[in-house]
Each structure stands twice: as structure tokens, then as C-alpha cells.
mmCIF file of C-alpha atoms in Angstrom:
data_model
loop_
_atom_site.group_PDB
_atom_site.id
_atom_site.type_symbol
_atom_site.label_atom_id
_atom_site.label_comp_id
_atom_site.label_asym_id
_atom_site.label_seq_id
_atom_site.Cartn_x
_atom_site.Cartn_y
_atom_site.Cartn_z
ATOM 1 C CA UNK S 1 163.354 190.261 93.225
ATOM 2 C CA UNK S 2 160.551 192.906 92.220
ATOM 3 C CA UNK S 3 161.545 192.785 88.825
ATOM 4 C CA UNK S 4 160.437 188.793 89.138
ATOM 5 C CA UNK S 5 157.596 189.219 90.954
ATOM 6 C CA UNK S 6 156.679 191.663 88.077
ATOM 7 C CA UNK S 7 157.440 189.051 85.527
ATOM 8 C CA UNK S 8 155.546 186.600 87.577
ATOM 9 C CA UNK S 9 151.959 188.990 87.857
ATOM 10 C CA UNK S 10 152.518 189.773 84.241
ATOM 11 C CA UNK S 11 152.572 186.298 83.479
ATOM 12 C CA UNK S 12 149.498 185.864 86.006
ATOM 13 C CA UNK S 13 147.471 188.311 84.165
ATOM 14 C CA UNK S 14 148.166 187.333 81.045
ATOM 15 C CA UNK S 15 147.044 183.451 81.846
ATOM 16 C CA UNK S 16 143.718 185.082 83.294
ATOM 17 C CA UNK S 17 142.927 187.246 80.294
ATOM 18 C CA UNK S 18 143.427 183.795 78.301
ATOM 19 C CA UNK S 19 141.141 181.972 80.599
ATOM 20 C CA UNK S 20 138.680 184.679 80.759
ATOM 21 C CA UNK S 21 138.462 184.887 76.848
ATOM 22 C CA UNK S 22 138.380 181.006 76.388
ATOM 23 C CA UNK S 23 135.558 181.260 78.860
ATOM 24 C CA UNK S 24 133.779 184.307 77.045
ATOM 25 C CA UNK S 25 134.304 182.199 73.198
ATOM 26 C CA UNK S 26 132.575 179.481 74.786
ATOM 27 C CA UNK S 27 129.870 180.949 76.404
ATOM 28 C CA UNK S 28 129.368 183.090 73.426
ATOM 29 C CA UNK S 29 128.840 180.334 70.973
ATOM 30 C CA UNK S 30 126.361 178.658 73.281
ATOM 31 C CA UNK S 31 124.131 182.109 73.521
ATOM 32 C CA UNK S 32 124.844 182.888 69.679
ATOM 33 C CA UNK S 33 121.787 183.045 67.319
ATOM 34 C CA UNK S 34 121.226 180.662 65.064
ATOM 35 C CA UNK S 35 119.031 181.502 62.656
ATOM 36 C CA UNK S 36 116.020 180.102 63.350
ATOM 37 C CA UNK S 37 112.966 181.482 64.887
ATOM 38 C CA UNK S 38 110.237 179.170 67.072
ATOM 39 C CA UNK S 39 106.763 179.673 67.223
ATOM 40 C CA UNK S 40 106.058 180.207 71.222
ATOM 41 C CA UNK S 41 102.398 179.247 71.635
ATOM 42 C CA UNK S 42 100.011 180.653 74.468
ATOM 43 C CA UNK S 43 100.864 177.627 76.193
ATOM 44 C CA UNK S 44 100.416 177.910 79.773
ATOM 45 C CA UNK S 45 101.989 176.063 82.738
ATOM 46 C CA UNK S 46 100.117 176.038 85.754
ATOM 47 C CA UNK S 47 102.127 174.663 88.954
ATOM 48 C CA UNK S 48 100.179 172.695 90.915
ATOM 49 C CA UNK S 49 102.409 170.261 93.088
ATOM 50 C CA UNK S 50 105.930 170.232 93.929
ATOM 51 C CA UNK S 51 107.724 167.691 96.359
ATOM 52 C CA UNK S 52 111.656 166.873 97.143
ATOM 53 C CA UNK S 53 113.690 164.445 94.927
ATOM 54 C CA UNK S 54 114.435 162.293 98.206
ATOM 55 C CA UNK S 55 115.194 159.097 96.097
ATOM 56 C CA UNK S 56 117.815 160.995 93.662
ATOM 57 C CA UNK S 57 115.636 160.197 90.935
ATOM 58 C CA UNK S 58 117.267 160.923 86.959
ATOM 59 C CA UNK S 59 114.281 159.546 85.562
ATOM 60 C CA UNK S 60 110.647 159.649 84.894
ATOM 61 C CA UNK S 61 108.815 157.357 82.554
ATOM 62 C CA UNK S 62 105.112 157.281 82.163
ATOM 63 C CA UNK S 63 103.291 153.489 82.451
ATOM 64 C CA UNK S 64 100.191 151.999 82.581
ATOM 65 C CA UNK S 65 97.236 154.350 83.993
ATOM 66 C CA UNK S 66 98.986 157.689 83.657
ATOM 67 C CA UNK S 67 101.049 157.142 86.298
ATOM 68 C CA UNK S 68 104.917 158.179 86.134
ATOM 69 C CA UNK S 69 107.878 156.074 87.241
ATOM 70 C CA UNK S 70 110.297 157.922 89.352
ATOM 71 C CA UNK S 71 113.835 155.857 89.179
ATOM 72 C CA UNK S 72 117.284 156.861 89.718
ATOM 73 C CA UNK S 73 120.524 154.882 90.877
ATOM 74 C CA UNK S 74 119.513 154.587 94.698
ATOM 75 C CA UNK S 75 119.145 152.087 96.746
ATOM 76 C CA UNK S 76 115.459 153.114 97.055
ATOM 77 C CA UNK S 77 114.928 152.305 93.066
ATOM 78 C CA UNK S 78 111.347 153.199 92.174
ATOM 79 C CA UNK S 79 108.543 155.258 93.158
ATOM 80 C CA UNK S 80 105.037 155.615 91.487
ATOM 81 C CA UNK S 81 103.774 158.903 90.898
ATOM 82 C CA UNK S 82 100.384 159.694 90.211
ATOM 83 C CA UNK S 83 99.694 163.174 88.234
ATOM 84 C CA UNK S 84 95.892 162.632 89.248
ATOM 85 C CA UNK S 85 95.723 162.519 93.471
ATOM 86 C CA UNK S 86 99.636 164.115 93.408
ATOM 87 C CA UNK S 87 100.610 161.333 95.506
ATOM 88 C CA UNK S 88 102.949 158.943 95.502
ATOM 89 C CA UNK S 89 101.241 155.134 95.536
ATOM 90 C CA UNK S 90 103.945 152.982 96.717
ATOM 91 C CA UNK S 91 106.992 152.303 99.430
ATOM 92 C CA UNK S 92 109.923 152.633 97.178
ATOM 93 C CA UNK S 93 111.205 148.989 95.742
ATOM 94 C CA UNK S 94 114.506 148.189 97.125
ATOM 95 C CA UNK S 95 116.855 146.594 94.532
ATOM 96 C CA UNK S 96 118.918 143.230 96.028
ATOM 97 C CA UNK S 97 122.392 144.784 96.728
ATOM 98 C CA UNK S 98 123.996 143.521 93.840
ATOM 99 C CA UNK S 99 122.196 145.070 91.515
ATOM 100 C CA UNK S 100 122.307 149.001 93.300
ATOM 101 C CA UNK S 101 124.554 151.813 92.027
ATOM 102 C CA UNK S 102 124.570 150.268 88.772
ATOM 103 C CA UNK S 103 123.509 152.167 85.887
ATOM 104 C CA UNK S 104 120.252 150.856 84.494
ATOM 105 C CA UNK S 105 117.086 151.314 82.221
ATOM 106 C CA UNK S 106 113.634 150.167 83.828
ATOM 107 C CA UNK S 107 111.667 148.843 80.643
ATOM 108 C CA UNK S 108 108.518 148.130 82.457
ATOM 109 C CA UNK S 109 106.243 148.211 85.690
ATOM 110 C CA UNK S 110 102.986 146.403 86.472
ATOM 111 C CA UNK S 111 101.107 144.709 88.904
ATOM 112 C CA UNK S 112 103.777 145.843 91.071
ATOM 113 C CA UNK S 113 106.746 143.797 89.201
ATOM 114 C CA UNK S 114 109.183 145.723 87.332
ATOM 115 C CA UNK S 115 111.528 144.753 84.643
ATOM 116 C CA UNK S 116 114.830 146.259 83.966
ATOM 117 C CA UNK S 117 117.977 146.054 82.270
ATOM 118 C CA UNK S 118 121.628 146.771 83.630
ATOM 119 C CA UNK S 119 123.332 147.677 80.524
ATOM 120 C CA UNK S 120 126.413 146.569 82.311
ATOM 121 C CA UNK S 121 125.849 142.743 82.392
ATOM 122 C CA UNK S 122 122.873 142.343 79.351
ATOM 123 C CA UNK S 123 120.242 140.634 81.262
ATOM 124 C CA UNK S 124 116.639 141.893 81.965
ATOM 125 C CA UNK S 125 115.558 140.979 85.665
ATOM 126 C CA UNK S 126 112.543 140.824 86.745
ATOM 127 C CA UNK S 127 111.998 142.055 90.526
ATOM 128 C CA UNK S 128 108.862 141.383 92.479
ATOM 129 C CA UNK S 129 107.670 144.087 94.821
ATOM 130 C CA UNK S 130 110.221 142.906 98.133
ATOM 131 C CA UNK S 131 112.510 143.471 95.540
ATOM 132 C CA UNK S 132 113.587 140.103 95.315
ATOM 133 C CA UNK S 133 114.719 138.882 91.642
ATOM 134 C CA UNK S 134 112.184 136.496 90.312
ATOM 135 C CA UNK S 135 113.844 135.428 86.967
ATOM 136 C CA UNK S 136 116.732 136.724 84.464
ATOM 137 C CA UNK S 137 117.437 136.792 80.904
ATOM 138 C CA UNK S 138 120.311 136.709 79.178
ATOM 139 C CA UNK S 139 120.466 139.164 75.712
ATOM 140 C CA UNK S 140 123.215 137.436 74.303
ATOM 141 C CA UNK S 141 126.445 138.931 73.986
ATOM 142 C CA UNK S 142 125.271 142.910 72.355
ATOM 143 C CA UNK S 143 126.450 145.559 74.810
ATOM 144 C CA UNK S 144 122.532 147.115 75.197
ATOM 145 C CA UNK S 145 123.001 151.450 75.429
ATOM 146 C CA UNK S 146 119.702 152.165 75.500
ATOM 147 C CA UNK S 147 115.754 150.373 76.055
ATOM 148 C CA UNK S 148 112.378 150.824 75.763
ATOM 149 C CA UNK S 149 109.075 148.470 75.806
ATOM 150 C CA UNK S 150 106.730 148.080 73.942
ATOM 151 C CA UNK S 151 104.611 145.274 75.785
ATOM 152 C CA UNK S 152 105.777 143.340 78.996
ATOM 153 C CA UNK S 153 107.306 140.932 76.220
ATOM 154 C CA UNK S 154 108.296 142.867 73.467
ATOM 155 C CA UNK S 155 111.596 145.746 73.656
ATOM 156 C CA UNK S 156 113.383 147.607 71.002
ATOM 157 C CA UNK S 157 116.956 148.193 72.186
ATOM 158 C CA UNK S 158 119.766 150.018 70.852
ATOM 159 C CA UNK S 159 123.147 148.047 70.528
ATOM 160 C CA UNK S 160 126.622 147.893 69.854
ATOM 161 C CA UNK S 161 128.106 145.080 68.155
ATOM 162 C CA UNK S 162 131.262 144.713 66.729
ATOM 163 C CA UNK S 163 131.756 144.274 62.479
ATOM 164 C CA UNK S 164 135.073 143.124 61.527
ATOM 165 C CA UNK S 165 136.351 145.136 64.392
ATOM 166 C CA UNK S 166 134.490 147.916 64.288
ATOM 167 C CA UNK S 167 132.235 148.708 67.052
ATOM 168 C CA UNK S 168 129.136 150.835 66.260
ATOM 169 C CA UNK S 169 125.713 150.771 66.979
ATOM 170 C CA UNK S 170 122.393 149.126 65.811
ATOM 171 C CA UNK S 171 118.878 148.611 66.674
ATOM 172 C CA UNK S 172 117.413 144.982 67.484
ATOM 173 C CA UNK S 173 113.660 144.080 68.490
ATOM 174 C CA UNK S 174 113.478 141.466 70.894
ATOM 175 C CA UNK S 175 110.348 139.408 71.627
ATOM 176 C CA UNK S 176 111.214 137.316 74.400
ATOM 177 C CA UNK S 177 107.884 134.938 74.225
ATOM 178 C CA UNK S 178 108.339 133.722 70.804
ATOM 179 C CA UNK S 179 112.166 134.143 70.915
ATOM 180 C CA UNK S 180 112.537 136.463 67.782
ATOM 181 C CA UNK S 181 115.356 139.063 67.499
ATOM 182 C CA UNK S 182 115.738 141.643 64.527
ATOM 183 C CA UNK S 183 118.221 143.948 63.795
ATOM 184 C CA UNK S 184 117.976 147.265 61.731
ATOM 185 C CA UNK S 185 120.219 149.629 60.864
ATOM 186 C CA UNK S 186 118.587 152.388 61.798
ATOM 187 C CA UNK S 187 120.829 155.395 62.236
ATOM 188 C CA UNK S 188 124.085 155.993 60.265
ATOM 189 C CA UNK S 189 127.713 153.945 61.534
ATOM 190 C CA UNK S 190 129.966 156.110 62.262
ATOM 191 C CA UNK S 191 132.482 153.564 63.482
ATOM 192 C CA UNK S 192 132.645 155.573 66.525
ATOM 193 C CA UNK S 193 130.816 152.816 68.979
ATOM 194 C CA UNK S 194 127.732 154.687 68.468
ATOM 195 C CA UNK S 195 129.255 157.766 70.679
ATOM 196 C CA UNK S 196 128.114 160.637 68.137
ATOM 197 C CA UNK S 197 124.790 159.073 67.108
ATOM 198 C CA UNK S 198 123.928 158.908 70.873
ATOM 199 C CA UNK S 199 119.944 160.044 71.685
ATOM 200 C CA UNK S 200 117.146 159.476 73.629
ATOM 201 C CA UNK S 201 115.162 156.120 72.506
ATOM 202 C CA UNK S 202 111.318 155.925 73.298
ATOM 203 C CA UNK S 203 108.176 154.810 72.311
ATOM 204 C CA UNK S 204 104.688 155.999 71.622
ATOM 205 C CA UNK S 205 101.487 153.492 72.000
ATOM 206 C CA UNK S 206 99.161 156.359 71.026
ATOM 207 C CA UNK S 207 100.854 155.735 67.179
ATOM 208 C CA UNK S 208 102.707 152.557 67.700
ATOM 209 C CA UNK S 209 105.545 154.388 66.972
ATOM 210 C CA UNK S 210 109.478 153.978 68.308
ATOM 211 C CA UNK S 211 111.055 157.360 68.225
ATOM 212 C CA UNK S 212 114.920 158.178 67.734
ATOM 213 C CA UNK S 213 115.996 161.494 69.260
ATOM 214 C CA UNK S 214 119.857 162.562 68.214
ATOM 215 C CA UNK S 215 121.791 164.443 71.205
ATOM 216 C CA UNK S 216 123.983 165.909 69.455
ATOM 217 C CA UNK S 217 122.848 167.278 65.774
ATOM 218 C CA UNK S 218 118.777 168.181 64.963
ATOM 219 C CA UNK S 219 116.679 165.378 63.851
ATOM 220 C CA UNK S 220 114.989 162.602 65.373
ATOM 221 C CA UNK S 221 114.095 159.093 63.600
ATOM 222 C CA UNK S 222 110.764 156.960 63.659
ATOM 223 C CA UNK S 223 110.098 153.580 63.246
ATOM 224 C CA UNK S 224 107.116 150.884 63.400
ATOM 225 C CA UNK S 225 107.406 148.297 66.150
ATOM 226 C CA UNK S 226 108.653 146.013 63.064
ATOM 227 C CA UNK S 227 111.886 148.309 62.550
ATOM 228 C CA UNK S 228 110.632 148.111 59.118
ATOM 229 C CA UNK S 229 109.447 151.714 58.119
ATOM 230 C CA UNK S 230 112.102 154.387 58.962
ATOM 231 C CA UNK S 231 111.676 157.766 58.581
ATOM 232 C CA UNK S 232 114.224 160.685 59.226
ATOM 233 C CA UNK S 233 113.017 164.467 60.593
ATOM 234 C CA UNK S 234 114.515 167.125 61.331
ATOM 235 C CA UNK S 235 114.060 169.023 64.011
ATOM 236 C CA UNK S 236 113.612 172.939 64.179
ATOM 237 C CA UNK S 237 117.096 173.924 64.898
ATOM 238 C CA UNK S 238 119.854 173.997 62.139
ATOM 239 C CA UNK S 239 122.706 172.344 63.555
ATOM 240 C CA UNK S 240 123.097 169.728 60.989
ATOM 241 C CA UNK S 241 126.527 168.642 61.768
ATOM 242 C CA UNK S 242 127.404 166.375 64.596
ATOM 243 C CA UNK S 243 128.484 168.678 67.438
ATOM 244 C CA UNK S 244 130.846 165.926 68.886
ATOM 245 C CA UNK S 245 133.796 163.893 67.255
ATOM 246 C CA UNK S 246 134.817 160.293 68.915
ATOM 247 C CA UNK S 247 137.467 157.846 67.643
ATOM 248 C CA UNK S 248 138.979 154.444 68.349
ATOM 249 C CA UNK S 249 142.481 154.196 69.899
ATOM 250 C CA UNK S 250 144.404 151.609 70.748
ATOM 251 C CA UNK S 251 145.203 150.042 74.269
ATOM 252 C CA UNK S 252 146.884 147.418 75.899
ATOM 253 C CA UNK S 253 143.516 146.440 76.782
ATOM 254 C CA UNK S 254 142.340 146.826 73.463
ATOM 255 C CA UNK S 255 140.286 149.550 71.443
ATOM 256 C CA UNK S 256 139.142 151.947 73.072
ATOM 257 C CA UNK S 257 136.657 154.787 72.038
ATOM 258 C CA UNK S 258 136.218 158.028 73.009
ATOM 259 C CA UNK S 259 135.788 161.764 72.605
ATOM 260 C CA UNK S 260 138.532 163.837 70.839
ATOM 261 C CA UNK S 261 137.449 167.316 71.273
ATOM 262 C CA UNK S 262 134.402 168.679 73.406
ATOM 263 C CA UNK S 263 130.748 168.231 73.002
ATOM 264 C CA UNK S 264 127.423 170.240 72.505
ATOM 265 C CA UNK S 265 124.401 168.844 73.125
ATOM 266 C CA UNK S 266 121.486 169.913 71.091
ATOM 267 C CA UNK S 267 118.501 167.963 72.225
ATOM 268 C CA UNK S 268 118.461 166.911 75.658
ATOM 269 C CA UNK S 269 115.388 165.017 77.126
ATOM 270 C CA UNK S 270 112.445 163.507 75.122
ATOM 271 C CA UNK S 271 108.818 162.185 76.207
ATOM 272 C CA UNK S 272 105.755 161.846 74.591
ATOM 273 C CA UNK S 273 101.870 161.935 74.849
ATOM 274 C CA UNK S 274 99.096 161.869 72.736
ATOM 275 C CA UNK S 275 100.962 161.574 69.379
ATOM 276 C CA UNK S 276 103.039 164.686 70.063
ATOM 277 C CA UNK S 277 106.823 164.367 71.171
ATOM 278 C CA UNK S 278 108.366 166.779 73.076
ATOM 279 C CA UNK S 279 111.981 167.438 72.961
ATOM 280 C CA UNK S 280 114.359 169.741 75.516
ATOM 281 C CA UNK S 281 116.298 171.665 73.041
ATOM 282 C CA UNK S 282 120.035 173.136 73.814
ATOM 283 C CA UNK S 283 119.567 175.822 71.171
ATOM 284 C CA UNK S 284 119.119 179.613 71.391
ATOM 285 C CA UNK S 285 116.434 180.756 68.754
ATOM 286 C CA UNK S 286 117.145 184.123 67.157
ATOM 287 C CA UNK S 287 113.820 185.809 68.663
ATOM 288 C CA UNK S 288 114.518 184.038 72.470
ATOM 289 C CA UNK S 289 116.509 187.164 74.499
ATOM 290 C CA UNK S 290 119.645 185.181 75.610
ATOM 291 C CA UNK S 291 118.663 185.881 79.565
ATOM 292 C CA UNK S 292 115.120 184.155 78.765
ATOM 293 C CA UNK S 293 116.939 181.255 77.604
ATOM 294 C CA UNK S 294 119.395 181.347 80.433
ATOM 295 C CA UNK S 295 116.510 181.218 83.058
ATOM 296 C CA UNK S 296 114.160 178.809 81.220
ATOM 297 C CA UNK S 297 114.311 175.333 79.572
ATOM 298 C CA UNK S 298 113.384 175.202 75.768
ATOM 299 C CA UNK S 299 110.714 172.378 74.658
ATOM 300 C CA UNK S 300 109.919 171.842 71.179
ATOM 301 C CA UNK S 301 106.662 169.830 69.929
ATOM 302 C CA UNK S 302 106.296 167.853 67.020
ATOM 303 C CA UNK S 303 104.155 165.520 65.701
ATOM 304 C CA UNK S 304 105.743 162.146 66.634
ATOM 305 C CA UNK S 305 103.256 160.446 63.142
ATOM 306 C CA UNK S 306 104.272 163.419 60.644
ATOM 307 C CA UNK S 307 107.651 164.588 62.757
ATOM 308 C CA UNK S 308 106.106 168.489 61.821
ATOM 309 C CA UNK S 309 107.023 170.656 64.129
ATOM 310 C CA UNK S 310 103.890 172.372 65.877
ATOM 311 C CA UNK S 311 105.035 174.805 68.586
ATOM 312 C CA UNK S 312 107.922 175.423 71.420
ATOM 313 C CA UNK S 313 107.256 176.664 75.333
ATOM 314 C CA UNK S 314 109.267 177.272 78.090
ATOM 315 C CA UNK S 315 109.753 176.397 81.532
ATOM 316 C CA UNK S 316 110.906 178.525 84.353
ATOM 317 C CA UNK S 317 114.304 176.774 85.910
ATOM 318 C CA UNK S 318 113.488 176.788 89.753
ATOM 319 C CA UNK S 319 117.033 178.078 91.677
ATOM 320 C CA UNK S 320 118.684 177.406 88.466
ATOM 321 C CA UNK S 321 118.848 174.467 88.429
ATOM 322 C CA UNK S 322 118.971 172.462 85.435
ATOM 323 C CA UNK S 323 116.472 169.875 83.518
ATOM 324 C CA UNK S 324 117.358 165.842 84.298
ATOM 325 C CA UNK S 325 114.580 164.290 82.639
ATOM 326 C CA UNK S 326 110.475 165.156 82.144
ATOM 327 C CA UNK S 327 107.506 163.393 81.157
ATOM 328 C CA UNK S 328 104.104 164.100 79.528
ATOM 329 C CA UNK S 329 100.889 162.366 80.457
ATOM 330 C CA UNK S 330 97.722 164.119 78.797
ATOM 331 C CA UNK S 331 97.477 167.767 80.345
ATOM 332 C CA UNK S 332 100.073 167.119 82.816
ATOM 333 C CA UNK S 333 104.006 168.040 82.333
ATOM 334 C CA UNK S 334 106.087 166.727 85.629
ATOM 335 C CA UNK S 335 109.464 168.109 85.551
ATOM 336 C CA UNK S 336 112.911 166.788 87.485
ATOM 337 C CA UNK S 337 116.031 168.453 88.949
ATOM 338 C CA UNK S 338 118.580 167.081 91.367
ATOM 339 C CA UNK S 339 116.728 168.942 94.133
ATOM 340 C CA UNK S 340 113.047 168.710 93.240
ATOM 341 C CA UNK S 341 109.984 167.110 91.457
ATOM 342 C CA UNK S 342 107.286 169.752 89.864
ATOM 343 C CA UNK S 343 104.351 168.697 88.736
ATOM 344 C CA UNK S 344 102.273 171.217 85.714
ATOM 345 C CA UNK S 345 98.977 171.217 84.038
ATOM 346 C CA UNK S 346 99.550 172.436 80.585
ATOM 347 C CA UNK S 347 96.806 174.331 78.721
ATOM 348 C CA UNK S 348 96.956 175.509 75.239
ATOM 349 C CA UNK S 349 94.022 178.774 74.775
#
């Protein structure tokens, strides 16, 4: 009997020694230099409002007159921050209940209508302020992954459609006055349903420029609102390679695709202001101490015209908790976490 129970806390400590060096290889190659340095800037961050994140917001997109759209998968859909008076300027718009809980991207906000898309079913609705649907579109029969507007009428989306049976992912402007839809191939096919080539996709009316952000290698694309001229940058990190790996196996259902070994993300969250985009990098610099990077979240700026990079900053996590999503409107920076909304006025001396 003790000789088992020997065998038995043997075989215990062994399996924790294996778990406990997994853990340590993994945590090492997150906090592992690589070979880069940034250029921190005497950027400052001034905090200057702060409030809960009662509506579980994950999002915040700037619209018309510098105000920021608060949105999240709540009941209570939208709320409309302004940076200026730090108040909020509306009772939150409550989404009919067949539409809540469903994962969604709001493409734009005016005159107290907003227009969004539920990836889910392809259709843009249009909801008036009692949060009533006032019309629907139908996108045709592309699965839509990600959205943003350019006008009220006028939306670049990023698709997956299927090629001789391969599913992968494309780009397609939509004008839904004139009825005009064009497709570009805008990022590599992987034939992975667009799973590694995944990214943040947003647009800048300072340039007139639609911006591509990878999530999972450095770079970041731009395009005019044409999907004409593409150009490819890179972005200060050198993590070239895809830092995922997805493939296509077969169901009763039918194809299905999905990861086949574990993911890093190296660029997070994008926004942009005033020609400069601003991306929440994932990677440790060579001269940022690993506890810094631990305790802060990494932005890098670039010039969303010339895609140079200009400068990096950081932000202080508040209880450690970490970045959902950010926006920039002129000399203001409001962050979001699951717990709280923080609002900054950024000044470079």
C-alpha cells in the first residue's frame, strides 16, 4: 500500500513538473525578445474620465462629430459617447429580441438610426431610435466576417465565398444606392476560410483610405474606397510567419475548418485618427523590461497614407485587466475593458 501511494505521488509530481514546464515554455516565448526595438515617444496620457462598462460593451467606433459608439452584445445595444462634455448623449437603443445576443458589426449611426450587420444571417438592418427595424437588406449569399462604412450607402466588407470548394476569404465593396458590388482579392487565400488571414478591417475619411490589419503575423494592407490600389506594410515587429495554422476537415455535415495547433496573436485592436493608425501590438520589444509589458498595453503608430511607422506608447492596464477594443478621436484616446471605460487626452511635447 505505501509502496503505491509512493508510485502514485511520484507519478503526481512528475505530471506537475510537466505542467509547470509546459506552462514556463509558453510563457517564455510570449515574454522572449524579438529583436526589434520601438521608438517610445514623450507621449503623455492624461486620465481625465473614467465610468463603468454597464452595457458590456466590446466595442468602440468613432462617428460623425467625434463622438464614439459604445456597442457590445446586450440587450442595451448602443450608447453615444462624447470625448468633449464626457457624457453619454443617449438612452441606450434596445435591439427587437430577435436580433440580441447575436454577434454583430454596427456599420453606421446618425440622426439617431443605426445600421448594422449580423454576420450570422447577411442582412444590414436598419433600426430607428425605439429600436424598431425600419428596413433590411439582403447581401446575397457571402458569409460577411467583417464591416466597415464608408458613407451611410457605401461598405467595404470582408467575405468568404466558396471556389470550387474551397472556402476562403475576399473583399467586396457594396454600394447599396446604385446597386454595385466589387470584389478584390485583397489579402492572400490560404484555403483556410480566411481563419489565418483574420484582422481588424477599418476605414479612414481623413485619407479615404480602407485599412487591413493582420492578427496574427506583422503587416497591415491599404486600399482606396475603389479596392483598386493595394498596398502591403509591414508593421514594426518581425513575426513574418503566420502564428496560427487552420485546415479543412471533413464532416457528416460537411467541411469544416478550423485550428490545428494554438494561436498567437500579434496585433490586437486597431483605430485611427487624423491619418495615423494605431495598432495594439502582442509583441515584446527587446528594450521593453518584460514586467513593463506585463502591466501595460503596447500601441504602435503609423502613418495609415505611407504605412511608416512613427512612434509606440503605452498604457497602464487598470487591475489587470486586459484591452477589448480603443478608439482615437483627435487628442482623445478612450480605452475599454470588461469592467471599465477610460477616457485620455494624449499629448505629444
Amino acid at each position: 500500500m505505501r509502496q503505491r501511494l509512493l508510485i502514485l505521488s511520484t507519478a503526481f509530481l512528475i505530471a506537475t513538473a510537466i505542467v509547470a514546464a509546459l506552462a514556463w515554455m509558453s510563457t517564455k516565448s510570449l515574454y522572449a525578445k524579438n529583436g526589434f526595438n520601438r521608438t517610445f515617444t514623450s507621449t503623455s496620457l492624461a486620465s481625465i474620465h473614467s465610468f463603468a462598462n454597464r452595457i458590456k460593451a466590446t466595442s468602440a467606433t468613432v462617428i460623425d462629430s467625434g463622438r464614439i459608439l459604445l456597442s457590445g452584445n446586450d440587450k442595451r445595444l448602443i450608447q453615444i459617447f462624447n470625448p468633449e462634455t464626457k457624457q453619454i448623449e443617449n438612452k441606450a437603443i434596445m435591439l427587437p429580441d430577435s436580433l440580441t445576443g447575436l454577434e454583430h458589426n454596427i456599420l453606421t449611426y446618425s440622426q439617431n438610426t443605426l445600421q448594422i450587420i449580423l454576420p450570422q444571417k447577411n442582412i444590414i438592418f436598419t433600426i430607428n431610435p425605439s429600436g424598431q427595424i425600419e428596413n433590411t437588406l439582403k447581401l446575397g449569399d457571402k458569409t460577411v466576417t467583417r464591416a466597415t462604412a464608408i458613407s451611410r450607402n457605401s461598405f467595404i466588407f470582408r467575405t468568404l465565398s466558396n471556389n470550387n470548394g474551397i472556402l476562403d476569404q475576399n473583399f467586396t465593396k457594396a454600394d447599396l444606392v446604385a446597386d454595385i458590388f466589387k470584389s478584390a482579392q485583397i489579402t492572400e487565400q490560404r484555403n483556410d476560410a480566411g481563419i489565418s488571414t483574420d484582422g481588424n478591417l477599418i476605414y479612414d475619411p481623413e485619407t479615404a483610405t480602407v485599412i487591413y490589419t493582420y492578427a496574427y503575423r506583422n503587416g497591415f494592407i491599404t486600399s482606396d474606397t475603389t479596392l483598386s490600389k493595394i498596398d502591403s506594410f509591414s508593421t514594426i515587429d518581425n513575426i513574418k510567419s503566420y502564428q496560427i495554422a487552420a485546415a479543412g476537415l471533413k464532416t457528416f455535415t460537411g467541411k469544416q475548418y478550423t485550428k490545428t495547433k494554438p494561436s498567437r496573436t500579434v496585433n490586437a485592436n486597431a483605430a485611427i485618427s487624423n491619418g495615423k493608425l494605431y495598432v495594439n501590438s502582442k509583441i515584446i520589444s527587446n528594450n521593453t523590461e518584460v514586467q513593463q509589458f506585463k502591466e501595460n498595453t503596447t500601441i504602435d503608430v503609423y502613418s495609415s497614407k505611407s504605412g511608416k511607422y512613427l512612434n509606440s506608447f503605452l498604457i497602464r492596464k487598470i487591475e489587470e485587466e486586459e484591452l477589448i477594443s480603443f478608439a482615437v478621436v483627435q487628442n482623445y484616446l478612450l480605452t475599454m475593458d470588461k469592467k471599465q471605460i477610460s477616457l485620455y487626452r494624449i499629448s505629444n511635447d
